[in-house]
Amino acid sequence: MNNPFSKQHFHGCSLTSIFSVLYPWIFSSLTWAQVESVYEASKMVNINVTNIDISPNQCPLQEALNLAIDFEADQPIPAASWEVKYIVDTVFRRKIILLGTMDNLSYDAGANSFRFSVPGIDVGGISSDVLANAGLLVATLKDGQEEVIGVNMVTQVSKQGNELIRVIFNPLE
């Protein structure tokens, strides 16, 4: 039998139907709190990212950034917000650069899109030796306070002459 505790297994089910499937395990090893947590997890929005467009790419690190994410949601997201940040990770510390947020959004079930632009990435105060490394561009979708999905895009920054050049890798390619 499939794992009875999988959130995918119960997606969209009522608490009664979850109970009926889990009944054989209830008295042997499963607490009511565990049943409720499976039910709560089943109500979470499932996202399928269908396209990501990043531009410009293979350009100076501090250039403008345009990000487009197309996705499908299996249910509405009435209290949606996005947070976009660039993370520079080193052996000794992590520097998080908040690029921006978009609040008060609402998405219907089905096909949706997110568009984000900033005129540049401010990396002031971070040495070029620290920046010339792998980083991470992260776009996080939330529904209220709950994280729905984080889209992680590995970013390689290399020094070419006196300039830092970024290459952001599309995770769908």
mmCIF file with all atom_site columns, C-alpha atoms in Angstrom:
data_model
loop_
_atom_site.group_PDB
_atom_site.id
_atom_site.type_symbol
_atom_site.label_atom_id
_atom_site.label_alt_id
_atom_site.label_comp_id
_atom_site.label_asym_id
_atom_site.label_entity_id
_atom_site.label_seq_id
_atom_site.pdbx_PDB_ins_code
_atom_site.Cartn_x
_atom_site.Cartn_y
_atom_site.Cartn_z
_atom_site.occupancy
_atom_site.B_iso_or_equiv
_atom_site.pdbx_formal_charge
_atom_site.auth_seq_id
_atom_site.auth_comp_id
_atom_site.auth_asym_id
_atom_site.auth_atom_id
_atom_site.pdbx_PDB_model_num
ATOM 1   C CA . MET A 1 1   ? 0.000   0.000  0.000   1.00 0.00 ? 1   MET A CA 1
ATOM 2   C CA . ASN A 1 2   ? 1.182   3.554  -0.657  1.00 0.00 ? 2   ASN A CA 1
ATOM 3   C CA . ASN A 1 3   ? 2.457   5.670  2.223   1.00 0.00 ? 3   ASN A CA 1
ATOM 4   C CA . PRO A 1 4   ? -0.752  6.672  4.067   1.00 0.00 ? 4   PRO A CA 1
ATOM 5   C CA . PHE A 1 5   ? 0.916   9.774  5.485   1.00 0.00 ? 5   PHE A CA 1
ATOM 6   C CA . SER A 1 6   ? 1.736   11.455 2.173   1.00 0.00 ? 6   SER A CA 1
ATOM 7   C CA . LYS A 1 7   ? 0.242   14.935 1.699   1.00 0.00 ? 7   LYS A CA 1
ATOM 8   C CA . GLN A 1 8   ? -0.170  14.165 -2.022  1.00 0.00 ? 8   GLN A CA 1
ATOM 9   C CA . HIS A 1 9   ? -2.174  11.062 -1.155  1.00 0.00 ? 9   HIS A CA 1
ATOM 10  C CA . PHE A 1 10  ? -4.812  13.141 0.663   1.00 0.00 ? 10  PHE A CA 1
ATOM 11  C CA . HIS A 1 11  ? -4.825  16.307 -1.407  1.00 0.00 ? 11  HIS A CA 1
ATOM 12  C CA . GLY A 1 12  ? -8.354  17.748 -1.483  1.00 0.00 ? 12  GLY A CA 1
ATOM 13  C CA . CYS A 1 13  ? -9.847  15.081 0.786   1.00 0.00 ? 13  CYS A CA 1
ATOM 14  C CA . SER A 1 14  ? -12.229 15.750 3.655   1.00 0.00 ? 14  SER A CA 1
ATOM 15  C CA . LEU A 1 15  ? -11.258 14.941 7.213   1.00 0.00 ? 15  LEU A CA 1
ATOM 16  C CA . THR A 1 16  ? -13.774 12.070 7.191   1.00 0.00 ? 16  THR A CA 1
ATOM 17  C CA . SER A 1 17  ? -12.242 10.447 4.119   1.00 0.00 ? 17  SER A CA 1
ATOM 18  C CA . ILE A 1 18  ? -8.743  10.841 5.561   1.00 0.00 ? 18  ILE A CA 1
ATOM 19  C CA . PHE A 1 19  ? -9.929  9.186  8.771   1.00 0.00 ? 19  PHE A CA 1
ATOM 20  C CA . SER A 1 20  ? -11.458 6.282  6.850   1.00 0.00 ? 20  SER A CA 1
ATOM 21  C CA . VAL A 1 21  ? -8.207  5.611  4.992   1.00 0.00 ? 21  VAL A CA 1
ATOM 22  C CA . LEU A 1 22  ? -6.080  5.979  8.108   1.00 0.00 ? 22  LEU A CA 1
ATOM 23  C CA . TYR A 1 23  ? -8.473  4.028  10.375  1.00 0.00 ? 23  TYR A CA 1
ATOM 24  C CA . PRO A 1 24  ? -6.344  0.838  10.422  1.00 0.00 ? 24  PRO A CA 1
ATOM 25  C CA . TRP A 1 25  ? -3.401  2.859  11.756  1.00 0.00 ? 25  TRP A CA 1
ATOM 26  C CA . ILE A 1 26  ? -5.305  5.079  14.178  1.00 0.00 ? 26  ILE A CA 1
ATOM 27  C CA . PHE A 1 27  ? -5.376  2.711  17.129  1.00 0.00 ? 27  PHE A CA 1
ATOM 28  C CA . SER A 1 28  ? -2.042  1.093  16.467  1.00 0.00 ? 28  SER A CA 1
ATOM 29  C CA . SER A 1 29  ? 0.323   4.033  16.008  1.00 0.00 ? 29  SER A CA 1
ATOM 30  C CA . LEU A 1 30  ? -1.277  7.270  14.820  1.00 0.00 ? 30  LEU A CA 1
ATOM 31  C CA . THR A 1 31  ? -2.398  10.061 17.130  1.00 0.00 ? 31  THR A CA 1
ATOM 32  C CA . TRP A 1 32  ? -5.314  12.391 16.382  1.00 0.00 ? 32  TRP A CA 1
ATOM 33  C CA . ALA A 1 33  ? -2.812  15.274 16.118  1.00 0.00 ? 33  ALA A CA 1
ATOM 34  C CA . GLN A 1 34  ? -1.015  13.372 13.346  1.00 0.00 ? 34  GLN A CA 1
ATOM 35  C CA . VAL A 1 35  ? -4.300  12.824 11.499  1.00 0.00 ? 35  VAL A CA 1
ATOM 36  C CA . GLU A 1 36  ? -5.090  16.544 11.791  1.00 0.00 ? 36  GLU A CA 1
ATOM 37  C CA . SER A 1 37  ? -1.624  17.500 10.514  1.00 0.00 ? 37  SER A CA 1
ATOM 38  C CA . VAL A 1 38  ? -2.091  15.277 7.454   1.00 0.00 ? 38  VAL A CA 1
ATOM 39  C CA . TYR A 1 39  ? -5.465  16.947 6.868   1.00 0.00 ? 39  TYR A CA 1
ATOM 40  C CA . GLU A 1 40  ? -4.000  20.453 7.195   1.00 0.00 ? 40  GLU A CA 1
ATOM 41  C CA . ALA A 1 41  ? -1.154  19.570 4.817   1.00 0.00 ? 41  ALA A CA 1
ATOM 42  C CA . SER A 1 42  ? -3.670  18.261 2.285   1.00 0.00 ? 42  SER A CA 1
ATOM 43  C CA . LYS A 1 43  ? -5.281  21.715 2.102   1.00 0.00 ? 43  LYS A CA 1
ATOM 44  C CA . MET A 1 44  ? -2.029  23.389 1.017   1.00 0.00 ? 44  MET A CA 1
ATOM 45  C CA . VAL A 1 45  ? -1.801  24.828 -2.463  1.00 0.00 ? 45  VAL A CA 1
ATOM 46  C CA . ASN A 1 46  ? 0.161   22.774 -4.988  1.00 0.00 ? 46  ASN A CA 1
ATOM 47  C CA . ILE A 1 47  ? 2.141   24.762 -7.554  1.00 0.00 ? 47  ILE A CA 1
ATOM 48  C CA . ASN A 1 48  ? 3.551   23.628 -10.879 1.00 0.00 ? 48  ASN A CA 1
ATOM 49  C CA . VAL A 1 49  ? 6.074   26.110 -12.293 1.00 0.00 ? 49  VAL A CA 1
ATOM 50  C CA . THR A 1 50  ? 5.734   25.985 -16.091 1.00 0.00 ? 50  THR A CA 1
ATOM 51  C CA . ASN A 1 51  ? 8.147   28.706 -17.255 1.00 0.00 ? 51  ASN A CA 1
ATOM 52  C CA . ILE A 1 52  ? 10.856  30.980 -15.888 1.00 0.00 ? 52  ILE A CA 1
ATOM 53  C CA . ASP A 1 53  ? 12.365  33.875 -17.818 1.00 0.00 ? 53  ASP A CA 1
ATOM 54  C CA . ILE A 1 54  ? 15.380  35.741 -16.427 1.00 0.00 ? 54  ILE A CA 1
ATOM 55  C CA . SER A 1 55  ? 16.777  38.816 -18.151 1.00 0.00 ? 55  SER A CA 1
ATOM 56  C CA . PRO A 1 56  ? 19.271  40.200 -18.692 1.00 0.00 ? 56  PRO A CA 1
ATOM 57  C CA . ASN A 1 57  ? 21.568  37.281 -18.058 1.00 0.00 ? 57  ASN A CA 1
ATOM 58  C CA . GLN A 1 58  ? 25.315  36.848 -18.483 1.00 0.00 ? 58  GLN A CA 1
ATOM 59  C CA . CYS A 1 59  ? 25.701  40.514 -17.586 1.00 0.00 ? 59  CYS A CA 1
ATOM 60  C CA . PRO A 1 60  ? 27.249  42.640 -14.826 1.00 0.00 ? 60  PRO A CA 1
ATOM 61  C CA . LEU A 1 61  ? 26.007  41.574 -11.385 1.00 0.00 ? 61  LEU A CA 1
ATOM 62  C CA . GLN A 1 62  ? 24.585  45.014 -10.566 1.00 0.00 ? 62  GLN A CA 1
ATOM 63  C CA . GLU A 1 63  ? 22.497  45.276 -13.778 1.00 0.00 ? 63  GLU A CA 1
ATOM 64  C CA . ALA A 1 64  ? 18.717  45.435 -13.779 1.00 0.00 ? 64  ALA A CA 1
ATOM 65  C CA . LEU A 1 65  ? 16.870  42.181 -13.193 1.00 0.00 ? 65  LEU A CA 1
ATOM 66  C CA . ASN A 1 66  ? 13.604  41.096 -14.803 1.00 0.00 ? 66  ASN A CA 1
ATOM 67  C CA . LEU A 1 67  ? 12.043  37.882 -13.591 1.00 0.00 ? 67  LEU A CA 1
ATOM 68  C CA . ALA A 1 68  ? 8.924   36.211 -14.998 1.00 0.00 ? 68  ALA A CA 1
ATOM 69  C CA . ILE A 1 69  ? 7.490   33.031 -13.487 1.00 0.00 ? 69  ILE A CA 1
ATOM 70  C CA . ASP A 1 70  ? 4.488   31.254 -15.000 1.00 0.00 ? 70  ASP A CA 1
ATOM 71  C CA . PHE A 1 71  ? 2.811   28.679 -12.808 1.00 0.00 ? 71  PHE A CA 1
ATOM 72  C CA . GLU A 1 72  ? -0.329  26.642 -12.282 1.00 0.00 ? 72  GLU A CA 1
ATOM 73  C CA . ALA A 1 73  ? -2.089  26.524 -8.913  1.00 0.00 ? 73  ALA A CA 1
ATOM 74  C CA . ASP A 1 74  ? -4.515  23.751 -8.001  1.00 0.00 ? 74  ASP A CA 1
ATOM 75  C CA . GLN A 1 75  ? -6.611  26.136 -5.907  1.00 0.00 ? 75  GLN A CA 1
ATOM 76  C CA . PRO A 1 76  ? -6.980  29.900 -5.429  1.00 0.00 ? 76  PRO A CA 1
ATOM 77  C CA . ILE A 1 77  ? -4.373  31.865 -3.472  1.00 0.00 ? 77  ILE A CA 1
ATOM 78  C CA . PRO A 1 78  ? -6.370  34.792 -2.065  1.00 0.00 ? 78  PRO A CA 1
ATOM 79  C CA . ALA A 1 79  ? -3.655  36.351 0.128   1.00 0.00 ? 79  ALA A CA 1
ATOM 80  C CA . ALA A 1 80  ? -0.617  35.925 -2.121  1.00 0.00 ? 80  ALA A CA 1
ATOM 81  C CA . SER A 1 81  ? 2.677   37.744 -1.799  1.00 0.00 ? 81  SER A CA 1
ATOM 82  C CA . TRP A 1 82  ? 6.127   37.308 -3.315  1.00 0.00 ? 82  TRP A CA 1
ATOM 83  C CA . GLU A 1 83  ? 9.559   38.012 -1.869  1.00 0.00 ? 83  GLU A CA 1
ATOM 84  C CA . VAL A 1 84  ? 12.633  38.093 -4.117  1.00 0.00 ? 84  VAL A CA 1
ATOM 85  C CA . LYS A 1 85  ? 16.096  38.000 -2.605  1.00 0.00 ? 85  LYS A CA 1
ATOM 86  C CA . TYR A 1 86  ? 19.678  37.333 -3.603  1.00 0.00 ? 86  TYR A CA 1
ATOM 87  C CA . ILE A 1 87  ? 21.718  35.226 -1.191  1.00 0.00 ? 87  ILE A CA 1
ATOM 88  C CA . VAL A 1 88  ? 25.513  35.322 -1.087  1.00 0.00 ? 88  VAL A CA 1
ATOM 89  C CA . ASP A 1 89  ? 26.805  32.361 0.892   1.00 0.00 ? 89  ASP A CA 1
ATOM 90  C CA . THR A 1 90  ? 30.349  32.101 2.183   1.00 0.00 ? 90  THR A CA 1
ATOM 91  C CA . VAL A 1 91  ? 32.087  29.739 4.535   1.00 0.00 ? 91  VAL A CA 1
ATOM 92  C CA . PHE A 1 92  ? 31.853  32.233 7.380   1.00 0.00 ? 92  PHE A CA 1
ATOM 93  C CA . ARG A 1 93  ? 28.553  34.060 6.834   1.00 0.00 ? 93  ARG A CA 1
ATOM 94  C CA . ARG A 1 94  ? 25.474  34.491 4.687   1.00 0.00 ? 94  ARG A CA 1
ATOM 95  C CA . LYS A 1 95  ? 24.456  37.846 3.220   1.00 0.00 ? 95  LYS A CA 1
ATOM 96  C CA . ILE A 1 96  ? 20.815  38.223 2.149   1.00 0.00 ? 96  ILE A CA 1
ATOM 97  C CA . ILE A 1 97  ? 19.947  41.089 -0.175  1.00 0.00 ? 97  ILE A CA 1
ATOM 98  C CA . LEU A 1 98  ? 16.216  41.755 -0.328  1.00 0.00 ? 98  LEU A CA 1
ATOM 99  C CA . LEU A 1 99  ? 15.448  42.794 -3.904  1.00 0.00 ? 99  LEU A CA 1
ATOM 100 C CA . GLY A 1 100 ? 11.765  43.437 -3.309  1.00 0.00 ? 100 GLY A CA 1
ATOM 101 C CA . THR A 1 101 ? 8.347   42.221 -2.296  1.00 0.00 ? 101 THR A CA 1
ATOM 102 C CA . MET A 1 102 ? 4.939   42.273 -3.917  1.00 0.00 ? 102 MET A CA 1
ATOM 103 C CA . ASP A 1 103 ? 1.970   42.102 -1.548  1.00 0.00 ? 103 ASP A CA 1
ATOM 104 C CA . ASN A 1 104 ? -1.811  42.112 -1.793  1.00 0.00 ? 104 ASN A CA 1
ATOM 105 C CA . LEU A 1 105 ? -1.955  39.756 -4.749  1.00 0.00 ? 105 LEU A CA 1
ATOM 106 C CA . SER A 1 106 ? -4.616  37.189 -5.501  1.00 0.00 ? 106 SER A CA 1
ATOM 107 C CA . TYR A 1 107 ? -4.348  34.222 -7.859  1.00 0.00 ? 107 TYR A CA 1
ATOM 108 C CA . ASP A 1 108 ? -7.090  31.990 -9.221  1.00 0.00 ? 108 ASP A CA 1
ATOM 109 C CA . ALA A 1 109 ? -6.788  28.239 -9.581  1.00 0.00 ? 109 ALA A CA 1
ATOM 110 C CA . GLY A 1 110 ? -5.186  27.434 -12.939 1.00 0.00 ? 110 GLY A CA 1
ATOM 111 C CA . ALA A 1 111 ? -2.584  29.310 -14.996 1.00 0.00 ? 111 ALA A CA 1
ATOM 112 C CA . ASN A 1 112 ? -1.005  32.409 -13.409 1.00 0.00 ? 112 ASN A CA 1
ATOM 113 C CA . SER A 1 113 ? 2.070   34.569 -13.797 1.00 0.00 ? 113 SER A CA 1
ATOM 114 C CA . PHE A 1 114 ? 4.378   36.689 -11.675 1.00 0.00 ? 114 PHE A CA 1
ATOM 115 C CA . ARG A 1 115 ? 6.470   39.558 -13.064 1.00 0.00 ? 115 ARG A CA 1
ATOM 116 C CA . PHE A 1 116 ? 9.206   41.302 -11.091 1.00 0.00 ? 116 PHE A CA 1
ATOM 117 C CA . SER A 1 117 ? 11.750  43.963 -12.025 1.00 0.00 ? 117 SER A CA 1
ATOM 118 C CA . VAL A 1 118 ? 14.420  45.926 -10.194 1.00 0.00 ? 118 VAL A CA 1
ATOM 119 C CA . PRO A 1 119 ? 16.635  48.597 -11.761 1.00 0.00 ? 119 PRO A CA 1
ATOM 120 C CA . GLY A 1 120 ? 19.751  47.003 -10.270 1.00 0.00 ? 120 GLY A CA 1
ATOM 121 C CA . ILE A 1 121 ? 21.138  44.765 -7.561  1.00 0.00 ? 121 ILE A CA 1
ATOM 122 C CA . ASP A 1 122 ? 22.762  46.785 -4.764  1.00 0.00 ? 122 ASP A CA 1
ATOM 123 C CA . VAL A 1 123 ? 25.758  44.825 -3.515  1.00 0.00 ? 123 VAL A CA 1
ATOM 124 C CA . GLY A 1 124 ? 27.415  47.799 -1.837  1.00 0.00 ? 124 GLY A CA 1
ATOM 125 C CA . GLY A 1 125 ? 29.458  46.888 1.210   1.00 0.00 ? 125 GLY A CA 1
ATOM 126 C CA . ILE A 1 126 ? 30.173  43.335 0.041   1.00 0.00 ? 126 ILE A CA 1
ATOM 127 C CA . SER A 1 127 ? 33.681  42.689 -1.239  1.00 0.00 ? 127 SER A CA 1
ATOM 128 C CA . SER A 1 128 ? 34.129  41.453 -4.786  1.00 0.00 ? 128 SER A CA 1
ATOM 129 C CA . ASP A 1 129 ? 36.002  38.400 -3.444  1.00 0.00 ? 129 ASP A CA 1
ATOM 130 C CA . VAL A 1 130 ? 32.886  37.371 -1.499  1.00 0.00 ? 130 VAL A CA 1
ATOM 131 C CA . LEU A 1 131 ? 30.568  38.119 -4.442  1.00 0.00 ? 131 LEU A CA 1
ATOM 132 C CA . ALA A 1 132 ? 32.686  36.174 -6.957  1.00 0.00 ? 132 ALA A CA 1
ATOM 133 C CA . ASN A 1 133 ? 31.123  32.912 -5.918  1.00 0.00 ? 133 ASN A CA 1
ATOM 134 C CA . ALA A 1 134 ? 27.951  30.903 -6.269  1.00 0.00 ? 134 ALA A CA 1
ATOM 135 C CA . GLY A 1 135 ? 24.840  32.629 -4.960  1.00 0.00 ? 135 GLY A CA 1
ATOM 136 C CA . LEU A 1 136 ? 21.125  32.027 -5.019  1.00 0.00 ? 136 LEU A CA 1
ATOM 137 C CA . LEU A 1 137 ? 18.281  34.097 -6.423  1.00 0.00 ? 137 LEU A CA 1
ATOM 138 C CA . VAL A 1 138 ? 15.132  33.073 -4.533  1.00 0.00 ? 138 VAL A CA 1
ATOM 139 C CA . ALA A 1 139 ? 11.534  33.989 -5.374  1.00 0.00 ? 139 ALA A CA 1
ATOM 140 C CA . THR A 1 140 ? 9.192   32.891 -2.580  1.00 0.00 ? 140 THR A CA 1
ATOM 141 C CA . LEU A 1 141 ? 5.410   32.751 -2.961  1.00 0.00 ? 141 LEU A CA 1
ATOM 142 C CA . LYS A 1 142 ? 3.373   32.927 0.245   1.00 0.00 ? 142 LYS A CA 1
ATOM 143 C CA . ASP A 1 143 ? -0.323  32.575 0.982   1.00 0.00 ? 143 ASP A CA 1
ATOM 144 C CA . GLY A 1 144 ? -0.775  34.739 4.062   1.00 0.00 ? 144 GLY A CA 1
ATOM 145 C CA . GLN A 1 145 ? 2.131   33.746 6.304   1.00 0.00 ? 145 GLN A CA 1
ATOM 146 C CA . GLU A 1 146 ? 2.506   30.235 4.845   1.00 0.00 ? 146 GLU A CA 1
ATOM 147 C CA . GLU A 1 147 ? 5.225   29.605 2.274   1.00 0.00 ? 147 GLU A CA 1
ATOM 148 C CA . VAL A 1 148 ? 3.712   27.964 -0.797  1.00 0.00 ? 148 VAL A CA 1
ATOM 149 C CA . ILE A 1 149 ? 6.826   27.571 -2.938  1.00 0.00 ? 149 ILE A CA 1
ATOM 150 C CA . GLY A 1 150 ? 10.379  28.854 -3.168  1.00 0.00 ? 150 GLY A CA 1
ATOM 151 C CA . VAL A 1 151 ? 11.849  29.028 -6.661  1.00 0.00 ? 151 VAL A CA 1
ATOM 152 C CA . ASN A 1 152 ? 15.633  28.743 -6.285  1.00 0.00 ? 152 ASN A CA 1
ATOM 153 C CA . MET A 1 153 ? 17.882  29.880 -9.115  1.00 0.00 ? 153 MET A CA 1
ATOM 154 C CA . VAL A 1 154 ? 21.602  29.210 -8.725  1.00 0.00 ? 154 VAL A CA 1
ATOM 155 C CA . THR A 1 155 ? 23.655  32.250 -9.654  1.00 0.00 ? 155 THR A CA 1
ATOM 156 C CA . GLN A 1 156 ? 27.322  32.041 -10.613 1.00 0.00 ? 156 GLN A CA 1
ATOM 157 C CA . VAL A 1 157 ? 29.268  35.276 -10.305 1.00 0.00 ? 157 VAL A CA 1
ATOM 158 C CA . SER A 1 158 ? 32.751  35.470 -11.766 1.00 0.00 ? 158 SER A CA 1
ATOM 159 C CA . LYS A 1 159 ? 35.265  38.242 -12.097 1.00 0.00 ? 159 LYS A CA 1
ATOM 160 C CA . GLN A 1 160 ? 36.048  39.202 -15.686 1.00 0.00 ? 160 GLN A CA 1
ATOM 161 C CA . GLY A 1 161 ? 38.600  41.990 -15.726 1.00 0.00 ? 161 GLY A CA 1
ATOM 162 C CA . ASN A 1 162 ? 37.345  44.600 -13.264 1.00 0.00 ? 162 ASN A CA 1
ATOM 163 C CA . GLU A 1 163 ? 33.723  43.517 -13.548 1.00 0.00 ? 163 GLU A CA 1
ATOM 164 C CA . LEU A 1 164 ? 31.600  40.905 -11.773 1.00 0.00 ? 164 LEU A CA 1
ATOM 165 C CA . ILE A 1 165 ? 29.479  38.973 -14.271 1.00 0.00 ? 165 ILE A CA 1
ATOM 166 C CA . ARG A 1 166 ? 26.370  37.053 -13.200 1.00 0.00 ? 166 ARG A CA 1
ATOM 167 C CA . VAL A 1 167 ? 24.897  33.965 -14.794 1.00 0.00 ? 167 VAL A CA 1
ATOM 168 C CA . ILE A 1 168 ? 21.538  32.923 -13.357 1.00 0.00 ? 168 ILE A CA 1
ATOM 169 C CA . PHE A 1 169 ? 20.635  29.325 -14.108 1.00 0.00 ? 169 PHE A CA 1
ATOM 170 C CA . ASN A 1 170 ? 17.021  28.506 -14.892 1.00 0.00 ? 170 ASN A CA 1
ATOM 171 C CA . PRO A 1 171 ? 16.037  25.483 -12.764 1.00 0.00 ? 171 PRO A CA 1
ATOM 172 C CA . LEU A 1 172 ? 13.641  24.308 -15.493 1.00 0.00 ? 172 LEU A CA 1
ATOM 173 C CA . GLU A 1 173 ? 16.421  23.921 -18.060 1.00 0.00 ? 173 GLU A CA 1
#
